[in-house]
Coordinates of C-alpha atoms in Angstrom, one line a residue:
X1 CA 3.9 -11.9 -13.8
X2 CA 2.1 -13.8 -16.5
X3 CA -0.5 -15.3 -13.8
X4 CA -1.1 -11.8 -12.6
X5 CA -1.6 -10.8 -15.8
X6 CA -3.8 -13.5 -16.3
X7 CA -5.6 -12.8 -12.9
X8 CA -6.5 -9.5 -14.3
X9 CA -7.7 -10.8 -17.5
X10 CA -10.7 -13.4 -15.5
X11 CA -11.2 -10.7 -13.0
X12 CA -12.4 -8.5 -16.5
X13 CA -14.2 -12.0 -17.4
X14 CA -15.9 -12.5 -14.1
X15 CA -16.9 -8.5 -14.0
X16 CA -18.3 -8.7 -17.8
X17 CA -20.5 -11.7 -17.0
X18 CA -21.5 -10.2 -13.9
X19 CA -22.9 -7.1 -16.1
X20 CA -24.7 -9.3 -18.1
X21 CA -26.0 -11.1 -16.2
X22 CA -26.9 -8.2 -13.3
X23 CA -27.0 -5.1 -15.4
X24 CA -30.7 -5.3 -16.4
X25 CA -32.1 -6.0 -13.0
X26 CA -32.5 -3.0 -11.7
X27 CA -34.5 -1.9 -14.3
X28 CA -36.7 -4.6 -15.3
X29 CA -39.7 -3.3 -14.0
X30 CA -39.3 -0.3 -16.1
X31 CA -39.7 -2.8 -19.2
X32 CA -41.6 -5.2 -18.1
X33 CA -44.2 -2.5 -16.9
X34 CA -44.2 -1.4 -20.2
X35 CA -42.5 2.5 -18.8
X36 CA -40.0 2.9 -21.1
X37 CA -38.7 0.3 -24.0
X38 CA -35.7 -2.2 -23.5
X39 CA -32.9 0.2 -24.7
X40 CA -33.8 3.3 -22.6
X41 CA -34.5 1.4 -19.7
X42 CA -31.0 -0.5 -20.4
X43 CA -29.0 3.3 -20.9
X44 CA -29.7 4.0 -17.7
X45 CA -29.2 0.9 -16.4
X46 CA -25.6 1.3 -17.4
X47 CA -25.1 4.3 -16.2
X48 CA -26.4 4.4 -12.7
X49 CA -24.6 1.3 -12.3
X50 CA -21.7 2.4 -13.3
X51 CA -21.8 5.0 -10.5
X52 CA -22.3 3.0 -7.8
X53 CA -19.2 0.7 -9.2
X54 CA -17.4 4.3 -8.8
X55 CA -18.7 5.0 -5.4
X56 CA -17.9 2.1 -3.7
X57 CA -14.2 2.6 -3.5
X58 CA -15.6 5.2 -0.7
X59 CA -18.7 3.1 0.3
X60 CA -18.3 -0.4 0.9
X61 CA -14.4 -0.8 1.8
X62 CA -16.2 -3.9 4.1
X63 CA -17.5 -5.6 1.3
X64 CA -13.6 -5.2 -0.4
X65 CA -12.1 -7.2 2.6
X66 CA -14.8 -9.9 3.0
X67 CA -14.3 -10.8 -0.7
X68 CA -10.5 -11.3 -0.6
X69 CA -11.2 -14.9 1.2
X70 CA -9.8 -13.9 4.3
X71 CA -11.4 -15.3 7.3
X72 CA -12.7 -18.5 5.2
X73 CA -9.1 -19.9 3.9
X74 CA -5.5 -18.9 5.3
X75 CA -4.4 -15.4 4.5
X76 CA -1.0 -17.0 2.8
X77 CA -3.4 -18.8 0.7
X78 CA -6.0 -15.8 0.4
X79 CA -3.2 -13.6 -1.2
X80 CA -2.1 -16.3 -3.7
X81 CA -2.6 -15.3 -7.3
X82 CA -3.2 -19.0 -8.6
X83 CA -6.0 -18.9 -5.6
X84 CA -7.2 -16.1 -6.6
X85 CA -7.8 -17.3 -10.6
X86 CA -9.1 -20.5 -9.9
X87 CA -12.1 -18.3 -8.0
X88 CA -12.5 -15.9 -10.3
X89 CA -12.3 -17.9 -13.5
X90 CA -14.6 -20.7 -11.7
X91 CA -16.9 -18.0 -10.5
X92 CA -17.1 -15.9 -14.6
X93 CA -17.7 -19.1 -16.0
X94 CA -20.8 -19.9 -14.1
X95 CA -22.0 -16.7 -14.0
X96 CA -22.0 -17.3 -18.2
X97 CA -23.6 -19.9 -18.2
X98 CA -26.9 -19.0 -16.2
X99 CA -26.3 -16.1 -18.7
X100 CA -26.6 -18.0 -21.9
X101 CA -30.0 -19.6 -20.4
X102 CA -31.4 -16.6 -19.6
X103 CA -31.5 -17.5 -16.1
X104 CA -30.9 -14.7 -13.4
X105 CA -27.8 -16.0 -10.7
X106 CA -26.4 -14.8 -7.6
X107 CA -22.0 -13.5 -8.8
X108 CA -22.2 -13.2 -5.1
X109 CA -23.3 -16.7 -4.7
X110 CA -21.1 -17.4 -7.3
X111 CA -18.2 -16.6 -5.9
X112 CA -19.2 -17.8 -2.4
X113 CA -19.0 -21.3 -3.9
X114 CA -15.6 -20.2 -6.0
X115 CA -13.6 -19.5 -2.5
X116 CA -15.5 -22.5 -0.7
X117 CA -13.8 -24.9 -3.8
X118 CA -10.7 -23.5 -4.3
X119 CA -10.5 -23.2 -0.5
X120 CA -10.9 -27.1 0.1
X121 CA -8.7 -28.2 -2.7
X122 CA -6.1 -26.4 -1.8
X123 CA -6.4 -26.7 2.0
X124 CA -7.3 -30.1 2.2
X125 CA -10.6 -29.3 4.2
X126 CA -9.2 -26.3 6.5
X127 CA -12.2 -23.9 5.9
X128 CA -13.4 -22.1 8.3
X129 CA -17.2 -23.4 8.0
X130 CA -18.7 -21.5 10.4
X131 CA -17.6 -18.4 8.8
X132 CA -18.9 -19.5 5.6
X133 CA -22.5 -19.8 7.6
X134 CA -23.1 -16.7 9.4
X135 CA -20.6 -14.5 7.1
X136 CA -21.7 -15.7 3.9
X137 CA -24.4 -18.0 3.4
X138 CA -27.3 -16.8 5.8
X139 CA -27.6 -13.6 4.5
X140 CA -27.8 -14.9 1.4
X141 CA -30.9 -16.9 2.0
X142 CA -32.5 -14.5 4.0
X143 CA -32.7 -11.6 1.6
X144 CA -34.8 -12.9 -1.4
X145 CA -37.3 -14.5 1.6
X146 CA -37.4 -10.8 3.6
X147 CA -37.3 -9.1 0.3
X148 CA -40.5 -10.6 -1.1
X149 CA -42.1 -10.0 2.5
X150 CA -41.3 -6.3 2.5
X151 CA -43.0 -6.2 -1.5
X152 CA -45.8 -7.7 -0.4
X153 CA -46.6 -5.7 2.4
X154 CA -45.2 -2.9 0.7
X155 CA -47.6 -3.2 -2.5
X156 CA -50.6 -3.7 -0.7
X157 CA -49.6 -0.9 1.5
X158 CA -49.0 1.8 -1.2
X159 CA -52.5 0.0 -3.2
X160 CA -54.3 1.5 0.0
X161 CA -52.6 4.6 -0.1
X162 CA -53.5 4.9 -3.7
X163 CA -57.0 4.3 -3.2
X164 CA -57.6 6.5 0.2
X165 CA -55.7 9.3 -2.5
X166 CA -58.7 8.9 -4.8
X167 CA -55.8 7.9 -7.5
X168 CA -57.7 5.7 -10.1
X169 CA -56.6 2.8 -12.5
X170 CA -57.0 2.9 -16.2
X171 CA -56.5 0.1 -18.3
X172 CA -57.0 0.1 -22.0
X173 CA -58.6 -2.7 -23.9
X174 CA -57.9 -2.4 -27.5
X175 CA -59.7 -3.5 -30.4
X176 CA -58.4 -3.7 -34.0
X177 CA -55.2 -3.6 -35.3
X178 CA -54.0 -0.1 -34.1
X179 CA -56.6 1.5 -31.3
X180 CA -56.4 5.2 -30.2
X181 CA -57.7 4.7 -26.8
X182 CA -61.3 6.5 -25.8
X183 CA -61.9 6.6 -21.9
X184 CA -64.9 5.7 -20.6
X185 CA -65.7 6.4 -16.5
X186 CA -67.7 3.2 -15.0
X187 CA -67.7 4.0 -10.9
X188 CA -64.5 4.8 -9.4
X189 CA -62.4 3.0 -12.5
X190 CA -61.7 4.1 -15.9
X191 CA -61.6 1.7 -19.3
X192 CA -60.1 2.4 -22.3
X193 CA -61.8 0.9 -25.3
X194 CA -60.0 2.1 -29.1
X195 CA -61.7 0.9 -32.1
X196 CA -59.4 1.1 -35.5
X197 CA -60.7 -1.7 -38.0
X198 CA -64.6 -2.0 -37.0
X199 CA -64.7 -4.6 -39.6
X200 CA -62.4 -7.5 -38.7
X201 CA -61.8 -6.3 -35.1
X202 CA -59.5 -8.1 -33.3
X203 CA -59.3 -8.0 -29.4
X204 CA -56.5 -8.4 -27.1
X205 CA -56.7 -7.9 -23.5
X206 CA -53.4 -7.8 -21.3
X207 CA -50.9 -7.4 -23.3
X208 CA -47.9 -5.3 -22.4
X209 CA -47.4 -3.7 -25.9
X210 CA -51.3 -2.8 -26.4
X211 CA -52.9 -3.0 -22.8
X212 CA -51.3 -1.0 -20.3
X213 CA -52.4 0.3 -16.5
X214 CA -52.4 4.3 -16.2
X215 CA -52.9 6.2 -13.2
X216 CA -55.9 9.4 -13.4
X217 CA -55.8 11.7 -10.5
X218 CA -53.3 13.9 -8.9
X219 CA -50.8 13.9 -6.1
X220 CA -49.8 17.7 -4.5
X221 CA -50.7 19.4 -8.0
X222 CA -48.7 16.8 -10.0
X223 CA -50.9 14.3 -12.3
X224 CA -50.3 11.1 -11.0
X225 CA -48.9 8.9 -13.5
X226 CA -46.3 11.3 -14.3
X227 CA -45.8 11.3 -10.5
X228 CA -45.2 7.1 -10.5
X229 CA -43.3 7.4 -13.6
X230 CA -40.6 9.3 -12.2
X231 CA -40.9 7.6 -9.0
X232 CA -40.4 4.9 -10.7
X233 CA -37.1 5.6 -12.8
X234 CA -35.3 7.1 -9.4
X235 CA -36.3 3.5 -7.9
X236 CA -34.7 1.9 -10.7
X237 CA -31.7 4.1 -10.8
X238 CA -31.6 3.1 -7.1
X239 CA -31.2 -0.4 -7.3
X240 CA -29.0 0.1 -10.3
X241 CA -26.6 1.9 -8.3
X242 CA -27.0 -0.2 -5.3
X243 CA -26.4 -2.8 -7.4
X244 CA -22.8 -1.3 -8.8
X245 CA -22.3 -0.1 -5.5
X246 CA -22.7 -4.1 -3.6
X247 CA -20.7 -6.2 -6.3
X248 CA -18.0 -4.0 -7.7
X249 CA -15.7 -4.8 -4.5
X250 CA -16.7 -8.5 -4.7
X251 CA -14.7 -8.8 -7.8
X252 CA -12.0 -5.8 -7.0
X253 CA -11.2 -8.6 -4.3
X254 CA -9.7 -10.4 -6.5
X255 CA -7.3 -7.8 -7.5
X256 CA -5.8 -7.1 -4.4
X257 CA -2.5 -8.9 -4.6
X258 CA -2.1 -7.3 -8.5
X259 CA 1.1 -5.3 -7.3
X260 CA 1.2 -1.4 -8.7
X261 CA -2.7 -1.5 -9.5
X262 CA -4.3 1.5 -7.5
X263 CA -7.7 0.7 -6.0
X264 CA -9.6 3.4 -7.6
X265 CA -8.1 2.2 -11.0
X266 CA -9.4 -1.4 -10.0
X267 CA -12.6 -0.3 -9.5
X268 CA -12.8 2.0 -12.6
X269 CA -11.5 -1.2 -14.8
X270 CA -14.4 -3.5 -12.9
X271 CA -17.4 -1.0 -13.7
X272 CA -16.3 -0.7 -17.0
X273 CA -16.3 -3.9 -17.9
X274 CA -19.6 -4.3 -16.1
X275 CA -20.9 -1.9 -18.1
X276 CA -19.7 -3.9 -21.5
X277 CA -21.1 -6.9 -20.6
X278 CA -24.1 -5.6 -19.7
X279 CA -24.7 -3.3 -23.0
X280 CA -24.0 -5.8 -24.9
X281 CA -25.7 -9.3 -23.1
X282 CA -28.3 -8.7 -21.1
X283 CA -31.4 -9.6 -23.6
X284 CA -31.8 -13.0 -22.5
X285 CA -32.0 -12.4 -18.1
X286 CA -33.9 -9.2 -19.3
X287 CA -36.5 -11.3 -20.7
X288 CA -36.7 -13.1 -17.9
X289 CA -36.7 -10.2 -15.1
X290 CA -39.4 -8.5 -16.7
X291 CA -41.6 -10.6 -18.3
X292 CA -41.6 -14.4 -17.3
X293 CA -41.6 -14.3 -13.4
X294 CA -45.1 -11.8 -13.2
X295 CA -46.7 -9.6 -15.2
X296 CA -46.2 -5.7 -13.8
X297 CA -48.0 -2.1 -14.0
X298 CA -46.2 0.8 -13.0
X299 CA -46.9 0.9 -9.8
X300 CA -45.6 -2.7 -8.6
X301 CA -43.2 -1.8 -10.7
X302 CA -42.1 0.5 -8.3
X303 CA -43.1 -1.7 -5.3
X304 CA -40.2 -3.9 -5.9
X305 CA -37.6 -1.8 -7.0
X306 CA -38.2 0.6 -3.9
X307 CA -38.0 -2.7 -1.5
X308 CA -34.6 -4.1 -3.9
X309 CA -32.8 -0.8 -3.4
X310 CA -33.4 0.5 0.2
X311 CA -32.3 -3.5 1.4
X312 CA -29.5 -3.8 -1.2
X313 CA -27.8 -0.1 0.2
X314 CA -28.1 -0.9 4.0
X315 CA -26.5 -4.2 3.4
X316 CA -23.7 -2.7 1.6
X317 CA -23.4 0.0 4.3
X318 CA -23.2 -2.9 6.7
X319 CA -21.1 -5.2 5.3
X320 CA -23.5 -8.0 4.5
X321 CA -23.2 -9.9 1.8
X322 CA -26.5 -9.8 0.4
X323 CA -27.1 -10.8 -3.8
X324 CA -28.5 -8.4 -5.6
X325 CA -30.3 -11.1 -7.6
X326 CA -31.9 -12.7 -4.6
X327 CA -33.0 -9.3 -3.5
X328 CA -35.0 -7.9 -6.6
X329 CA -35.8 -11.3 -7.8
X330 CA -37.3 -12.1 -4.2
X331 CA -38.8 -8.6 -4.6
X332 CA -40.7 -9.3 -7.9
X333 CA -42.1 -13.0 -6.4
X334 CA -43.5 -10.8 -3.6
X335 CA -45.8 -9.0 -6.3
X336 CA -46.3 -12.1 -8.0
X337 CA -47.2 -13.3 -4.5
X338 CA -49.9 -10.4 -3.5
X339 CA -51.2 -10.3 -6.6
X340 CA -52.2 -14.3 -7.5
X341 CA -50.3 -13.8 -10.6
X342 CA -46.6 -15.7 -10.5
X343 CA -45.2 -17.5 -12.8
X344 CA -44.8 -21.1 -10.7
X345 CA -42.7 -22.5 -13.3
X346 CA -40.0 -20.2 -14.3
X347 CA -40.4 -18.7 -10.0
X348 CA -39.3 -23.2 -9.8
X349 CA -36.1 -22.8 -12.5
X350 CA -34.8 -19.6 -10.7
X351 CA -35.1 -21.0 -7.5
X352 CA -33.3 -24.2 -8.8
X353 CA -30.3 -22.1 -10.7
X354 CA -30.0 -20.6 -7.2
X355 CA -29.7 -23.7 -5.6
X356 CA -26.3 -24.9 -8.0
X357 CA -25.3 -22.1 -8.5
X358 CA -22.9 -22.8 -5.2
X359 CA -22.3 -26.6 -6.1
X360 CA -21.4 -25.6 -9.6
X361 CA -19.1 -22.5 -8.5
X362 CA -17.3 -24.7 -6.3
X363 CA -16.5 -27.8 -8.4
X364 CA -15.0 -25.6 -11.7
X365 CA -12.8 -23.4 -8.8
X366 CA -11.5 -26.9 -7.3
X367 CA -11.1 -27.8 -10.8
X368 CA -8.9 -25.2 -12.0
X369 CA -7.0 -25.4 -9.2
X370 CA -6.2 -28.6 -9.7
X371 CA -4.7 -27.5 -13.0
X372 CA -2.8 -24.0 -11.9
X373 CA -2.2 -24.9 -8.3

């Protein structure tokens, strides 16, 4: 009873560093395109996710089963509570601690390499390996690569549409300390030039605060810009709710032996704590989602999140194990891809988190079963 009860406690764990670590994601671009400011863009972040953690008690019942370890270890060993917290405890801690770095992980990865460690420890070898590959491991690192191919294509795509629209980009360049922008037309673009303090004026070009990409021109009647804009938030809320939807039955996996526990009230407990962890941790991967990996506007912005969410849902409806993570990630080094501007060097940590993060998972879960089983 007390190992049950402890199960429960590191399946909360596992679920709040998931949130923080997760949460943000799916509205980064939102932030980082300079849309709507971190705490707005984080409210609905919670709660769009938290819907999809509701949902997929109806949703992805595949994802539920695949998650429970059977298939990869034993099923007598797969329905073993001391199992079961050695994943799940080895699995929240290294979700934390990518958190604490600001570095944005795979919980799916994470507890990919949690089952694969706990599994050989206690086994003595007797995984099923070639589950592990085609179940498990292939779909994870095919999704960030066929994400950032679909953003690619789909930005430059959408940047044509835009054009043959006659939908123009204006970007502000201000001058001074605080600069009222004026408009002024040069050919088919538009450039914002304020002026505030003539005297000492102090220029700054690019910055998301101060310099920011509009949209002129209307679609169907509707002005543009407020057109992308609210694009832009569904997309979010999208991937947000796929998001919920693709890892809240990951981690209700590991409640499945919990005798008396209903799974609706699983799932209820999982988003909730979700939600926690990501209200109340997310600065740090935020940070690095929407500002560190490629600078956005608006409308790549929505590029990526459009891409994240339509792949993220179908895999769920499929029972593919696809991260989250890999997927919008892999969306946002598409844009950095088409448009030249990529950060190399944090785009080099991320992939390099990604590449532990299994190792890692896997060691601390062999670990503590060492010490429990």
């Amino acid at each position: 009873m007390i190992l049950v009860g402890l199960l429960l406690l590191v399946t909360l764990l596992l679920a709040y560093a998931n949130g923080a670590n997760d949460n943000f994601k799916g509205v980064a671009t939102l932030f980082g395109s300079g849309t709507t400011d971190y705490r707005k863009a984080l409210t609905w972040a919670t709660l769009t996710t938290f819907a999809g953690s509701l949902s997929s008690v109806f949703l992805a019942s595949l994802l539920l089963k695949r998650f429970s370890g059977k298939g990869l270890v034993p099923d007598s060993l797969a329905a073993s509570p001391e199992f079961l917290f050695a994943v799940g405890l080895g699995a929240g801690v290294t979700v934390l601690l990518a958190t604490l770095t600001g570095l944005p992980i795979s919980t799916t990865h994470s507890l990919t390499g949690a089952l694969v460690g706990a599994g050989l420890m206690a086994t003595g070898g007797q995984v099923h390996l070639g589950v592990l590959g085609s179940a498990f491991l292939l779909p994870l690192l095919v999704s960030p690569a066929l994400a950032a191919g679909f953003s690619t294509l789909g930005y430059r795509g959408l940047r044509g549409l835009r054009i043959r629209l006659g939908i123009d980009k204006e970007t502000c360049l201000c001058v001074g300390k605080t600069a009222p922008p004026a408009v002024i037309q040069i050919g088919q673009s538009s450039v914002a030039v304020g002026a505030a303090d003539v005297s000492a004026p102090a220029i700054k070009v690019g910055s998301v605060q101060q310099c920011q990409t509009y949209y002129t021109g209307t679609v169907l009647g509707i002005r543009s810009q407020m057109a992308l804009d609210t694009a832009h938030y569904a997309s979010a809320g999208m991937v947000s709710f796929a998001r919920g939807l693709n890892d809240t039955p990951k981690i209700v996996a590991l409640l499945l032996v919990v005798q008396g526990l209903p799974l609706s009230r699983g799932m209820l407990l999982v988003g909730l704590a979700m939600a926690v962890g990501g209200w109340l941790n997310a600065r740090k991967v935020a940070l690095t989602m929407s500002e560190r990996i490629t600078p956005l506007n608006p409308g790549q912005g929505f590029t990526a999140n459009l891409v994240t969410g339509l792949l993220v849902i179908v895999a769920s409806r499929l029972g593919v194990p696809v991260s989250t993570t890999h997927v919008s990630v892999g969306s946002l080094f598409g844009i950095g891809l088409a448009t030249g501007e990529g950060n190399r060097r944090m785009i080099r940590n991320i992939l390099l988190a990604w590449a532990v993060t299994l190792p890692v998972a896997a060691l601390l879960s062999a670990l503590i079963w060492l010490a429990v089983g």
